[in-house]
CSV table of C-alpha atoms in Angstrom, one decimal:
chain,number,residue,atom,x,y,z
A,135,LEU,CA,0.0,0.0,0.0
A,136,LEU,CA,1.1,3.5,-0.6
A,137,ASP,CA,1.0,6.2,2.1
A,138,ILE,CA,-0.9,9.5,1.6
A,139,ASN,CA,2.3,11.3,0.6
A,140,ASP,CA,3.1,8.9,-2.1
A,141,VAL,CA,-0.6,9.4,-3.4
A,142,GLU,CA,-0.3,13.0,-3.5
A,143,GLY,CA,3.2,12.9,-5.2
A,144,LEU,CA,1.7,10.3,-7.8
A,145,ALA,CA,-1.3,12.7,-8.4
A,146,ASP,CA,1.0,15.6,-9.2
A,147,PHE,CA,3.1,13.4,-11.6
A,148,VAL,CA,-0.1,12.2,-13.4
A,149,VAL,CA,-1.4,15.7,-13.7
A,150,GLU,CA,1.8,17.0,-15.2
A,151,TRP,CA,2.0,13.9,-17.6
A,152,MET,CA,-1.6,14.5,-18.7
A,153,GLN,CA,-0.8,18.2,-19.5
A,154,LYS,CA,2.1,17.1,-21.6
A,155,GLN,CA,0.0,14.6,-23.6
A,156,ASN,CA,-2.6,17.4,-24.3
A,157,GLY,CA,0.3,19.7,-25.4
């Protein structure tokens, strides 16, 4: 299991990745 800090870090990573895909 991931702790909450890992989840928040992963969410930030996914948001940045999605923005790059849209670009």
